Amino acid sequence: MLNKYARAFFTRVLTPFAAFLLRRGVSPDAVTLLGTAGVMAGALVFFPRGEFFWGTIVITSFVFSDLVDGNMARQAGISSRWGAFLDSTLDRVADGAIFGGFALWYAGKGDDNVLCAVAIFCLASGQVVSYTKARGESIGLPVAVNGLIERAERLVISLVAAGLAGLHKFGVPGIQVLLPIALWIVAVGSLITLVQRVVTVRRESEEADAAARSSEAAS
Ligand SMILES: CCCCCCCC/C=C\CCCCCCCC(=O)OC[C@H](COP(=O)(O)O[C@@H]1[C@H](O)[C@H](OP(=O)(O)O)[C@@H](O)[C@H](O)[C@H]1O)OC(=O)CCCCCCC/C=C\CCCCCCCC
Ligand SMILES: Nc1ccn([C@@H]2O[C@H](COP(=O)(O)O)[C@@H](O)[C@H]2O)c(=O)n1
Ligand SMILES: [Mg+2]
Ligand SMILES: [Mg+2]
């Protein structure tokens, strides 16, 4: 939903910044790499220590690079297969660091095995959700479904909750409960999305196989 409705808005807002970077000689690949490094640092330095507010601030400063890199490539007319591969692959790395950071907190000082497991489930299911689309497309299917919770939703739900939960350290009472709630929502939403995508791939692959068999029989 966010990919559909919010992308146009962010494209308008970020286009001047992307043009500025291009004028300064920065490449889209450099933005992809630097953005991922920033997200990883924010997630792995701050989240395992329970510093959710500062971790979210650092991650938010870098995560929008994922919208800037493609914007730069399109403006400069240099969109490439390599760029698409690098972008998607490093998305997986960044997501691993974010949910891994939550899991490390709950495995350590956060001391909650159930939430540690939920965070690991969010990490794994998010990766599998993205894989279903990539693998389906690689075998020639359209995978014409996005599903309930795509990457943008996973990030917005968990980061808004983490940022607000982090305000607990500044004296806001009770607010830390938002992070467990968000992780449960992302876990359940990702499971539903996974089922939606698998069902779609199953239907599309049966249709494609049937069409191939009938054209073989006809010839
Ligand atoms: C006192 C307040 C303290 C709290 C501070 C909190 C502040 C802010 C908190 C959060 C901000 C989070 C922003 C997150 C933005 C995410 C942007 C982003 O990276 O989106 C990426 C997404 C997908 O891009 P790609 O096409 O490159 O990726 C593809 C995708 O990954 C596919 O995976 P799949 O979806 O299938 O699982 C892969 O299959 C594919 O390979 C891959 O290429 O981009 C978009 O979707 C575009 C839309 C982005 C919309 C972002 C909306 C942000 C909206 C609001 C944030 C601000 C909220 C502020 C709240 C403040 C609370 C008090
Ligand atoms: N280093 C890069 C990054 C991205 N691209 C191209 O942009 C597409 C992704 O667009 P986003 O708005 O989601 O970032 C990607 O598929 C590539 O075509 C690129 O060329 N180089
Ligand atoms: Mg990108
Ligand atoms: Mg991306």
Coordinates of N, CA and C and ligand atoms in Angstrom, one line a residue:
M1 N 0.8 -1.2 0.0 CA 0.0 0.0 0.0 C 0.9 1.3 0.0
L2 N 1.9 1.3 0.9 CA 2.8 2.4 0.9 C 3.5 2.6 -0.4
N3 N 4.0 1.4 -0.9 CA 4.7 1.4 -2.1 C 3.9 2.0 -3.2
K4 N 2.6 1.8 -3.2 CA 1.7 2.2 -4.2 C 1.4 3.7 -4.0
Y5 N 1.0 4.1 -2.8 CA 0.5 5.5 -2.5 C 1.6 6.5 -2.1
A6 N 2.6 6.0 -1.3 CA 3.5 7.0 -0.8 C 4.7 7.3 -1.7
R7 N 5.0 6.3 -2.6 CA 6.2 6.4 -3.4 C 6.2 7.7 -4.3
A8 N 5.0 8.0 -4.8 CA 4.9 9.2 -5.7 C 5.3 10.5 -4.9
F9 N 4.8 10.5 -3.7 CA 5.0 11.7 -2.8 C 6.5 11.8 -2.5
F10 N 7.1 10.7 -2.1 CA 8.6 10.7 -1.8 C 9.4 11.0 -3.0
T11 N 9.0 10.5 -4.2 CA 9.7 10.8 -5.4 C 9.8 12.3 -5.6
R12 N 8.6 13.0 -5.4 CA 8.6 14.5 -5.6 C 9.5 15.1 -4.6
V13 N 9.4 14.7 -3.4 CA 10.2 15.4 -2.3 C 11.7 15.1 -2.5
L14 N 12.1 13.9 -2.9 CA 13.5 13.6 -2.9 C 14.2 13.9 -4.2
T15 N 13.5 14.2 -5.3 CA 14.1 14.4 -6.6 C 15.1 15.5 -6.6
P16 N 14.9 16.7 -5.9 CA 15.9 17.7 -5.9 C 17.2 17.3 -5.2
F17 N 17.0 16.5 -4.1 CA 18.2 16.0 -3.4 C 19.0 15.0 -4.3
A18 N 18.2 14.1 -4.9 CA 18.9 13.2 -5.8 C 19.6 13.9 -7.0
A19 N 19.0 15.0 -7.5 CA 19.7 15.7 -8.6 C 21.0 16.4 -8.0
F20 N 20.9 16.9 -6.8 CA 22.0 17.6 -6.1 C 23.2 16.6 -6.0
L21 N 22.9 15.3 -5.6 CA 24.0 14.3 -5.4 C 24.6 14.0 -6.8
L22 N 23.7 13.9 -7.8 CA 24.3 13.6 -9.1 C 25.2 14.7 -9.6
R23 N 24.8 16.0 -9.4 CA 25.6 17.1 -9.8 C 27.0 17.0 -9.1
R24 N 27.0 16.5 -7.8 CA 28.2 16.4 -7.0 C 29.1 15.2 -7.4
G25 N 28.6 14.5 -8.4 CA 29.4 13.3 -8.9 C 29.2 12.0 -8.1
V26 N 28.2 12.0 -7.2 CA 27.9 10.8 -6.4 C 27.1 9.8 -7.3
S27 N 27.5 8.5 -7.2 CA 26.8 7.5 -8.0 C 25.7 6.8 -7.2
P28 N 24.6 6.3 -7.9 CA 23.6 5.6 -7.2 C 24.1 4.4 -6.3
D29 N 25.1 3.7 -6.9 CA 25.6 2.6 -6.1 C 26.3 3.0 -4.8
A30 N 26.9 4.2 -4.8 CA 27.5 4.7 -3.6 C 26.4 5.0 -2.6
V31 N 25.3 5.5 -3.0 CA 24.2 5.8 -2.1 C 23.6 4.6 -1.5
T32 N 23.5 3.5 -2.4 CA 22.9 2.2 -2.0 C 23.8 1.7 -0.9
L33 N 25.1 1.7 -1.1 CA 26.1 1.1 -0.2 C 26.2 1.9 1.2
L34 N 26.2 3.2 1.0 CA 26.3 4.1 2.2 C 25.1 4.0 3.1
G35 N 23.9 4.0 2.4 CA 22.6 3.9 3.1 C 22.5 2.6 3.9
T36 N 23.0 1.5 3.3 CA 22.9 0.2 4.0 C 23.8 0.2 5.2
A37 N 25.0 0.7 5.0 CA 26.0 0.8 6.1 C 25.4 1.6 7.2
G38 N 24.8 2.7 6.9 CA 24.2 3.5 8.0 C 23.1 2.8 8.7
V39 N 22.2 2.1 8.0 CA 21.1 1.4 8.6 C 21.7 0.3 9.5
M40 N 22.7 -0.4 9.0 CA 23.3 -1.5 9.8 C 23.9 -1.0 11.1
A41 N 24.6 0.2 11.0 CA 25.3 0.7 12.1 C 24.2 1.1 13.2
G42 N 23.2 1.8 12.7 CA 22.1 2.3 13.6 C 21.5 1.1 14.3
A43 N 21.2 0.0 13.6 CA 20.5 -1.1 14.1 C 21.4 -1.9 15.1
L44 N 22.6 -2.1 14.7 CA 23.5 -3.1 15.4 C 24.2 -2.4 16.6
V45 N 24.4 -1.1 16.5 CA 25.1 -0.4 17.6 C 24.1 -0.1 18.7
F46 N 22.9 0.4 18.3 CA 22.0 1.0 19.3 C 20.9 0.0 19.8
F47 N 20.3 -0.8 18.9 CA 19.2 -1.6 19.3 C 19.6 -2.7 20.3
P48 N 20.7 -3.4 20.1 CA 21.0 -4.5 21.1 C 21.3 -3.9 22.5
R49 N 21.5 -2.5 22.6 CA 21.7 -1.9 23.9 C 20.4 -1.3 24.5
G50 N 19.3 -1.5 23.7 CA 18.0 -0.9 24.1 C 17.9 0.6 23.9
E51 N 18.8 1.1 23.1 CA 18.8 2.6 22.7 C 17.9 2.7 21.5
F52 N 16.6 2.5 21.6 CA 15.7 2.5 20.5 C 15.4 3.9 19.9
F53 N 15.4 4.9 20.7 CA 15.2 6.2 20.1 C 16.3 6.6 19.1
W54 N 17.6 6.5 19.7 CA 18.7 7.0 18.8 C 19.0 6.0 17.7
G55 N 18.7 4.7 17.9 CA 18.8 3.8 16.8 C 17.9 4.1 15.7
T56 N 16.6 4.5 16.1 CA 15.6 4.8 15.0 C 16.0 6.1 14.3
I57 N 16.5 7.1 15.0 CA 16.9 8.3 14.4 C 18.0 8.1 13.4
V58 N 19.0 7.3 13.7 CA 20.1 7.0 12.8 C 19.6 6.2 11.6
I59 N 18.8 5.2 11.9 CA 18.3 4.3 10.7 C 17.4 5.2 9.8
T60 N 16.5 6.0 10.4 CA 15.7 6.8 9.6 C 16.5 7.8 8.7
S61 N 17.6 8.3 9.2 CA 18.4 9.2 8.4 C 19.0 8.5 7.2
F62 N 19.2 7.2 7.3 CA 19.8 6.5 6.2 C 18.9 5.7 5.3
V63 N 17.7 5.3 5.9 CA 16.8 4.4 5.2 C 16.2 5.0 3.9
F64 N 16.1 6.3 3.9 CA 15.5 6.9 2.7 C 16.5 6.9 1.5
S65 N 17.7 6.5 1.8 CA 18.7 6.4 0.6 C 18.1 5.3 -0.3
D66 N 17.3 4.4 0.2 CA 16.7 3.4 -0.7 C 15.7 3.9 -1.7
L67 N 15.2 5.1 -1.4 CA 14.3 5.8 -2.4 C 15.2 6.7 -3.3
V68 N 16.3 7.2 -2.7 CA 17.1 8.2 -3.5 C 18.0 7.5 -4.5
D69 N 18.5 6.3 -4.3 CA 19.4 5.6 -5.2 C 18.7 5.4 -6.6
G70 N 17.5 4.8 -6.5 CA 16.7 4.5 -7.7 C 16.3 5.8 -8.4
N71 N 16.0 6.8 -7.7 CA 15.6 8.1 -8.2 C 16.8 8.7 -9.0
M72 N 18.0 8.6 -8.4 CA 19.2 9.1 -9.1 C 19.4 8.3 -10.4
A73 N 19.3 7.0 -10.3 CA 19.6 6.2 -11.5 C 18.6 6.5 -12.6
R74 N 17.3 6.7 -12.2 CA 16.3 7.1 -13.3 C 16.6 8.5 -13.8
Q75 N 16.9 9.4 -13.0 CA 17.1 10.8 -13.5 C 18.3 10.8 -14.4
A76 N 19.3 10.1 -14.1 CA 20.6 10.1 -14.9 C 20.5 9.1 -16.1
G77 N 19.4 8.4 -16.2 CA 19.2 7.4 -17.3 C 20.2 6.3 -17.2
I78 N 20.6 5.9 -15.9 CA 21.6 4.8 -15.8 C 21.1 3.7 -15.0
S79 N 19.8 3.5 -15.0 CA 19.2 2.3 -14.3 C 19.8 1.1 -14.9
S80 N 20.2 0.1 -14.0 CA 20.9 -1.1 -14.6 C 20.4 -2.3 -13.8
R81 N 20.7 -3.4 -14.5 CA 20.4 -4.7 -13.8 C 21.2 -4.9 -12.6
W82 N 22.5 -4.5 -12.7 CA 23.4 -4.6 -11.5 C 22.8 -3.7 -10.4
G83 N 22.4 -2.5 -10.7 CA 21.8 -1.6 -9.7 C 20.6 -2.3 -9.0
A84 N 19.7 -2.9 -9.8 CA 18.5 -3.5 -9.3 C 18.9 -4.6 -8.3
F85 N 19.9 -5.4 -8.8 CA 20.4 -6.6 -7.9 C 21.0 -6.1 -6.6
L86 N 21.9 -5.0 -6.7 CA 22.5 -4.5 -5.6 C 21.5 -3.9 -4.6
D87 N 20.5 -3.2 -5.1 CA 19.5 -2.5 -4.3 C 18.7 -3.6 -3.5
S88 N 18.2 -4.6 -4.2 CA 17.4 -5.6 -3.6 C 18.2 -6.5 -2.6
T89 N 19.4 -6.8 -3.0 CA 20.3 -7.6 -2.1 C 20.6 -6.9 -0.8
L90 N 20.9 -5.6 -0.9 CA 21.3 -4.9 0.3 C 20.0 -4.5 1.1
D91 N 18.9 -4.5 0.5 CA 17.6 -4.4 1.3 C 17.5 -5.5 2.3
R92 N 17.9 -6.7 1.8 CA 17.8 -7.9 2.7 C 18.8 -7.8 3.9
V93 N 20.0 -7.2 3.6 CA 21.0 -7.1 4.6 C 20.5 -6.1 5.6
A94 N 20.0 -4.9 5.2 CA 19.5 -3.9 6.1 C 18.4 -4.4 7.0
D95 N 17.4 -5.2 6.4 CA 16.3 -5.7 7.1 C 16.8 -6.7 8.2
G96 N 17.8 -7.5 7.8 CA 18.4 -8.5 8.7 C 19.0 -7.8 9.9
A97 N 19.7 -6.6 9.7 CA 20.3 -5.9 10.8 C 19.2 -5.3 11.7
I98 N 18.1 -4.8 11.1 CA 17.1 -4.2 12.0 C 16.4 -5.2 12.9
F99 N 15.9 -6.3 12.3 CA 15.2 -7.3 13.1 C 16.2 -8.1 14.0
G100 N 17.4 -8.3 13.5 CA 18.5 -8.9 14.2 C 18.8 -8.0 15.5
G101 N 18.8 -6.7 15.3 CA 19.1 -5.8 16.4 C 18.0 -6.0 17.5
F102 N 16.8 -6.1 17.1 CA 15.7 -6.3 18.1 C 15.9 -7.6 18.8
A103 N 16.2 -8.7 18.0 CA 16.4 -10.0 18.6 C 17.5 -10.0 19.6
L104 N 18.6 -9.3 19.3 CA 19.8 -9.3 20.2 C 19.4 -8.6 21.5
W105 N 18.6 -7.6 21.4 CA 18.1 -6.9 22.6 C 17.3 -7.9 23.5
Y106 N 16.4 -8.6 22.9 CA 15.5 -9.5 23.7 C 16.3 -10.7 24.2
A107 N 17.4 -11.1 23.4 CA 18.2 -12.2 23.9 C 19.1 -11.8 25.0
G108 N 19.4 -10.5 25.1 CA 20.3 -10.0 26.2 C 19.6 -9.3 27.3
K109 N 19.8 -8.0 27.4 CA 19.3 -7.2 28.5 C 17.7 -7.2 28.5
G110 N 17.1 -7.2 27.3 CA 15.7 -7.2 27.2 C 15.0 -8.4 27.8
D111 N 15.8 -9.5 27.9 CA 15.5 -10.7 28.6 C 14.0 -11.2 28.4
D112 N 13.7 -11.5 27.1 CA 12.4 -12.0 26.8 C 12.5 -13.0 25.6
N113 N 12.5 -14.3 25.9 CA 12.7 -15.3 24.9 C 11.6 -15.3 23.8
V114 N 10.4 -15.0 24.3 CA 9.3 -15.1 23.3 C 9.4 -13.9 22.3
L115 N 9.7 -12.7 22.8 CA 9.9 -11.6 21.9 C 11.2 -11.7 21.0
C116 N 12.2 -12.4 21.6 CA 13.4 -12.7 20.7 C 13.0 -13.6 19.6
A117 N 12.1 -14.6 19.9 CA 11.7 -15.5 18.8 C 10.8 -14.8 17.8
V118 N 9.9 -13.9 18.3 CA 9.1 -13.1 17.4 C 9.9 -12.2 16.5
A119 N 11.0 -11.6 17.0 CA 11.8 -10.8 16.2 C 12.5 -11.6 15.1
I120 N 13.0 -12.8 15.5 CA 13.7 -13.7 14.6 C 12.7 -14.1 13.5
F121 N 11.4 -14.4 13.9 CA 10.4 -14.7 12.9 C 10.1 -13.6 12.0
C122 N 10.1 -12.3 12.5 CA 9.9 -11.2 11.6 C 11.1 -11.1 10.6
L123 N 12.3 -11.3 11.1 CA 13.5 -11.3 10.2 C 13.3 -12.4 9.1
A124 N 13.1 -13.6 9.5 CA 13.0 -14.7 8.5 C 11.9 -14.6 7.6
S125 N 10.7 -14.3 8.1 CA 9.5 -14.2 7.3 C 9.6 -13.1 6.3
G126 N 10.2 -11.9 6.7 CA 10.3 -10.8 5.8 C 11.2 -11.2 4.6
Q127 N 12.3 -11.9 4.9 CA 13.2 -12.4 3.8 C 12.5 -13.3 2.9
V128 N 11.7 -14.3 3.5 CA 11.0 -15.3 2.6 C 9.9 -14.6 1.8
V129 N 9.2 -13.6 2.4 CA 8.2 -12.9 1.6 C 8.9 -12.2 0.3
S130 N 10.0 -11.6 0.5 CA 10.7 -11.0 -0.6 C 11.2 -12.1 -1.6
Y131 N 11.7 -13.2 -1.0 CA 12.2 -14.3 -1.9 C 11.1 -14.9 -2.8
T132 N 9.9 -15.0 -2.2 CA 8.8 -15.6 -3.0 C 8.6 -14.8 -4.3
K133 N 8.7 -13.5 -4.2 CA 8.5 -12.7 -5.4 C 9.7 -12.8 -6.4
A134 N 10.9 -12.7 -5.8 CA 12.1 -12.8 -6.6 C 12.1 -14.2 -7.4
R135 N 11.9 -15.3 -6.6 CA 11.9 -16.6 -7.2 C 10.8 -16.8 -8.2
G136 N 9.6 -16.4 -7.9 CA 8.5 -16.5 -8.8 C 8.8 -15.8 -10.1
E137 N 9.3 -14.6 -10.0 CA 9.6 -13.8 -11.2 C 10.8 -14.5 -12.0
S138 N 11.7 -15.1 -11.3 CA 12.8 -15.7 -12.0 C 12.4 -17.0 -12.8
I139 N 11.2 -17.6 -12.4 CA 10.7 -18.7 -13.2 C 9.7 -18.2 -14.2
G140 N 9.6 -16.9 -14.5 CA 8.8 -16.4 -15.5 C 7.3 -16.1 -15.2
L141 N 7.0 -16.1 -13.9 CA 5.7 -15.8 -13.5 C 5.5 -14.3 -13.1
P142 N 4.3 -13.7 -13.3 CA 4.2 -12.3 -13.0 C 4.1 -12.0 -11.5
V143 N 3.8 -13.0 -10.6 CA 3.6 -12.8 -9.2 C 2.8 -11.5 -9.0
A144 N 1.6 -11.5 -9.5 CA 0.8 -10.3 -9.5 C 0.1 -10.1 -8.1
V145 N 0.8 -10.0 -7.1 CA 0.3 -9.7 -5.8 C 1.4 -9.1 -5.0
N146 N 1.0 -8.1 -4.2 CA 2.0 -7.5 -3.2 C 1.8 -8.1 -1.8
G147 N 0.5 -8.1 -1.5 CA 0.2 -8.7 -0.1 C 0.0 -7.6 0.9
L148 N -0.4 -8.1 2.1 CA -0.7 -7.2 3.2 C 0.4 -6.3 3.6
I149 N 1.6 -6.9 3.9 CA 2.7 -6.2 4.5 C 3.9 -6.4 3.6
E150 N 4.3 -5.3 2.9 CA 5.5 -5.3 2.1 C 6.6 -4.7 2.9
R151 N 7.8 -4.5 2.3 CA 8.9 -4.0 3.0 C 8.7 -2.7 3.7
A152 N 8.1 -1.7 2.9 CA 7.9 -0.4 3.4 C 7.0 -0.5 4.7
E153 N 6.0 -1.3 4.7 CA 5.1 -1.4 5.9 C 5.9 -2.0 7.1
R154 N 6.7 -3.1 6.7 CA 7.5 -3.7 7.8 C 8.3 -2.7 8.5
L155 N 9.0 -1.8 7.7 CA 9.9 -0.8 8.2 C 9.1 0.3 9.0
V156 N 8.1 0.8 8.4 CA 7.4 1.9 9.0 C 6.8 1.4 10.4
I157 N 6.1 0.3 10.4 CA 5.5 -0.2 11.6 C 6.5 -0.4 12.7
S158 N 7.6 -1.1 12.4 CA 8.6 -1.4 13.4 C 9.4 -0.2 13.8
L159 N 9.8 0.7 12.9 CA 10.6 1.8 13.3 C 9.8 2.9 14.0
V160 N 8.6 3.2 13.6 CA 7.8 4.2 14.4 C 7.6 3.7 15.8
A161 N 7.3 2.4 15.9 CA 7.1 1.8 17.3 C 8.4 1.8 18.1
A162 N 9.5 1.5 17.4 CA 10.8 1.5 18.2 C 11.2 2.9 18.6
G163 N 11.0 3.9 17.7 CA 11.3 5.3 18.0 C 10.5 5.8 19.2
L164 N 9.2 5.5 19.2 CA 8.3 5.9 20.3 C 8.7 5.1 21.6
A165 N 8.9 3.8 21.4 CA 9.3 3.0 22.6 C 10.6 3.6 23.3
G166 N 11.5 4.1 22.4 CA 12.7 4.6 22.9 C 12.5 5.8 23.8
L167 N 11.4 6.5 23.7 CA 11.1 7.7 24.6 C 10.9 7.3 26.0
H168 N 10.8 6.0 26.3 CA 10.7 5.5 27.7 C 12.0 5.9 28.5
K169 N 13.1 5.9 27.8 CA 14.4 6.3 28.4 C 14.4 7.8 28.8
F170 N 13.5 8.6 28.1 CA 13.4 10.0 28.4 C 12.3 10.3 29.4
G171 N 11.7 9.2 30.0 CA 10.8 9.4 31.1 C 9.3 9.3 30.7
V172 N 9.0 8.9 29.4 CA 7.6 8.7 29.0 C 7.2 7.3 29.5
P173 N 6.2 7.3 30.4 CA 5.9 6.0 31.0 C 5.0 5.1 30.1
G174 N 5.3 3.7 30.2 CA 4.4 2.8 29.5 C 4.6 2.6 28.0
I175 N 5.3 3.5 27.4 CA 5.4 3.5 26.0 C 6.2 2.4 25.3
Q176 N 7.0 1.7 26.1 CA 7.9 0.7 25.6 C 7.1 -0.5 25.1
V177 N 5.8 -0.6 25.5 CA 5.0 -1.7 25.1 C 4.7 -1.7 23.6
L178 N 4.9 -0.5 22.9 CA 4.6 -0.4 21.5 C 5.5 -1.3 20.7
L179 N 6.7 -1.5 21.1 CA 7.6 -2.3 20.3 C 7.2 -3.8 20.2
P180 N 6.9 -4.4 21.4 CA 6.3 -5.8 21.2 C 5.1 -5.9 20.4
I181 N 4.2 -4.9 20.5 CA 2.9 -4.9 19.7 C 3.3 -4.8 18.3
A182 N 4.2 -3.9 17.9 CA 4.6 -3.8 16.5 C 5.2 -5.1 15.9
L183 N 6.1 -5.7 16.8 CA 6.7 -7.0 16.3 C 5.7 -8.1 16.1
W184 N 4.7 -8.1 16.9 CA 3.6 -9.1 16.7 C 2.8 -8.8 15.5
I185 N 2.5 -7.5 15.2 CA 1.8 -7.1 14.0 C 2.6 -7.5 12.8
V186 N 3.9 -7.2 12.8 CA 4.7 -7.5 11.6 C 4.8 -9.0 11.4
A187 N 4.9 -9.8 12.5 CA 5.0 -11.2 12.4 C 3.8 -11.8 11.8
V188 N 2.6 -11.4 12.3 CA 1.3 -12.0 11.8 C 1.1 -11.5 10.4
G189 N 1.3 -10.2 10.2 CA 1.2 -9.6 8.8 C 2.1 -10.3 7.8
S190 N 3.3 -10.6 8.2 CA 4.2 -11.2 7.2 C 3.8 -12.6 6.9
L191 N 3.2 -13.3 7.9 CA 2.7 -14.7 7.6 C 1.6 -14.6 6.6
I192 N 0.7 -13.7 6.9 CA -0.5 -13.6 5.9 C 0.0 -13.2 4.5
T193 N 1.0 -12.3 4.4 CA 1.6 -11.9 3.1 C 2.2 -13.1 2.5
L194 N 2.9 -13.9 3.3 CA 3.6 -15.1 2.7 C 2.6 -16.0 2.1
V195 N 1.5 -16.3 2.8 CA 0.4 -17.2 2.3 C -0.2 -16.6 1.0
Q196 N -0.5 -15.2 1.0 CA -1.0 -14.6 -0.2 C -0.1 -14.8 -1.4
R197 N 1.2 -14.6 -1.2 CA 2.1 -14.8 -2.3 C 2.3 -16.2 -2.8
V198 N 2.4 -17.1 -1.8 CA 2.5 -18.6 -2.2 C 1.3 -19.0 -3.0
V199 N 0.1 -18.7 -2.5 CA -1.2 -19.0 -3.2 C -1.2 -18.5 -4.6
T200 N -0.7 -17.2 -4.7 CA -0.7 -16.6 -6.1 C 0.3 -17.3 -7.0
V201 N 1.5 -17.6 -6.5 CA 2.5 -18.3 -7.3 C 2.0 -19.7 -7.7
R202 N 1.3 -20.4 -6.7 CA 0.8 -21.7 -7.0 C -0.2 -21.6 -8.2
R203 N -1.1 -20.7 -8.1 CA -2.2 -20.5 -9.2 C -1.5 -20.1 -10.5
E204 N -0.6 -19.2 -10.4 CA 0.1 -18.7 -11.7 C 0.9 -19.8 -12.3
S205 N 1.6 -20.7 -11.5 CA 2.4 -21.7 -12.1 C 1.5 -22.8 -12.7
E206 N 0.4 -23.1 -12.0 CA -0.5 -24.1 -12.6 C -1.1 -23.6 -13.9
E207 N -1.4 -22.4 -14.0 CA -2.0 -21.8 -15.2 C -0.9 -21.8 -16.3
A208 N 0.3 -21.4 -16.0 CA 1.4 -21.4 -17.0 C 1.7 -22.8 -17.5
D209 N 1.8 -23.8 -16.5 CA 2.1 -25.2 -16.9 C 1.0 -25.7 -17.8
A210 N -0.3 -25.4 -17.5 CA -1.4 -25.9 -18.3 C -1.4 -25.3 -19.7
A211 N -1.1 -24.0 -19.8 CA -1.0 -23.4 -21.1 C 0.2 -24.0 -21.9
A212 N 1.3 -24.3 -21.2 CA 2.4 -24.9 -22.0 C 2.1 -26.3 -22.5
R213 N 1.4 -27.1 -21.6 CA 1.0 -28.4 -22.0 C 0.0 -28.4 -23.2
S214 N -1.0 -27.4 -23.2 CA -2.0 -27.4 -24.2 C -1.3 -26.9 -25.5
S215 N -0.3 -26.0 -25.5 CA 0.3 -25.6 -26.7 C 1.2 -26.7 -27.3
E216 N 1.8 -27.5 -26.4 CA 2.6 -28.7 -26.8 C 1.7 -29.7 -27.5
A217 N 0.5 -30.0 -26.9 CA -0.4 -30.9 -27.5 C -0.9 -30.5 -28.8
A218 N -1.1 -29.2 -28.9 CA -1.6 -28.6 -30.2 C -0.6 -28.7 -31.3
S219 N 0.7 -28.6 -30.9 CA 1.7 -28.7 -32.0 C 2.1 -30.1 -32.2
Ligands
LIG1 C1 9.2 11.6 19.0 C2 9.2 10.7 17.9 C3 10.2 9.6 17.9 C4 9.9 8.7 16.9 C5 10.8 8.8 15.8 C6 10.5 7.9 14.7 C7 10.7 8.5 13.4 C8 10.5 7.8 12.2 C9 10.3 6.4 12.1 C10 10.2 5.7 11.1 C11 10.4 6.1 9.7 C12 10.5 4.9 8.9 C13 10.7 5.2 7.5 C14 10.8 4.0 6.7 C15 10.9 4.4 5.3 C16 11.1 3.2 4.5 C17 11.5 3.6 3.1 C18 11.9 2.5 2.3 O1 13.1 2.2 2.3 O2 11.0 1.8 1.6 C19 11.5 0.9 0.8 C20 10.4 0.5 -0.2 C21 10.8 -0.6 -1.1 O3 11.8 -0.3 -1.9 P1 12.5 -1.2 -3.1 O4 11.5 -1.2 -4.3 O5 13.9 -0.8 -3.3 O6 12.5 -2.6 -2.4 C22 11.9 -3.8 -3.0 C23 11.3 -4.5 -1.8 O7 12.2 -4.5 -0.7 C24 10.7 -5.9 -2.1 O8 10.5 -6.5 -0.9 P2 9.0 -6.9 -0.6 O9 8.2 -5.6 -0.5 O10 8.6 -7.8 -1.7 O11 9.1 -7.6 0.7 C25 11.7 -6.8 -2.8 O12 11.0 -7.8 -3.4 C26 12.4 -6.1 -3.9 O13 13.5 -6.9 -4.3 C27 13.0 -4.7 -3.5 O14 13.6 -4.1 -4.5 O15 10.1 1.7 -0.8 C28 8.8 1.9 -0.9 O16 8.0 1.1 -0.6 C29 8.3 3.3 -1.3 C30 7.4 3.9 -0.3 C31 8.1 4.3 1.0 C32 7.2 5.0 1.9 C33 7.8 5.4 3.2 C34 6.8 6.0 4.1 C35 7.3 6.6 5.3 C36 6.2 7.2 6.0 C37 6.3 7.7 7.2 C38 7.5 7.7 8.0 C39 7.4 8.8 9.0 C40 6.7 8.5 10.2 C41 7.0 9.4 11.3 C42 6.3 8.9 12.5 C43 6.6 9.7 13.7 C44 6.1 9.1 14.8 C45 6.0 10.0 16.0
LIG2 N1 22.3 1.6 -7.2 C1 21.2 1.5 -7.9 C2 19.9 1.4 -7.2 C3 18.8 1.3 -7.9 N2 18.8 1.3 -9.3 C4 17.6 1.2 -10.1 O1 16.5 1.7 -9.3 C5 15.5 0.6 -9.1 C6 15.0 0.7 -7.6 O2 14.4 1.9 -7.5 P1 14.0 2.4 -5.9 O3 13.3 3.7 -6.2 O4 13.2 1.3 -5.3 O5 15.3 2.6 -5.3 C7 16.3 -0.7 -9.4 O6 15.4 -1.7 -9.9 C8 17.2 -0.2 -10.5 O7 16.6 -0.2 -11.7 C9 20.0 1.4 -9.9 O8 20.1 1.3 -11.2 N3 21.2 1.5 -9.2
MG3 MG 16.5 1.8 -3.8
MG4 MG 15.5 -1.2 -2.1

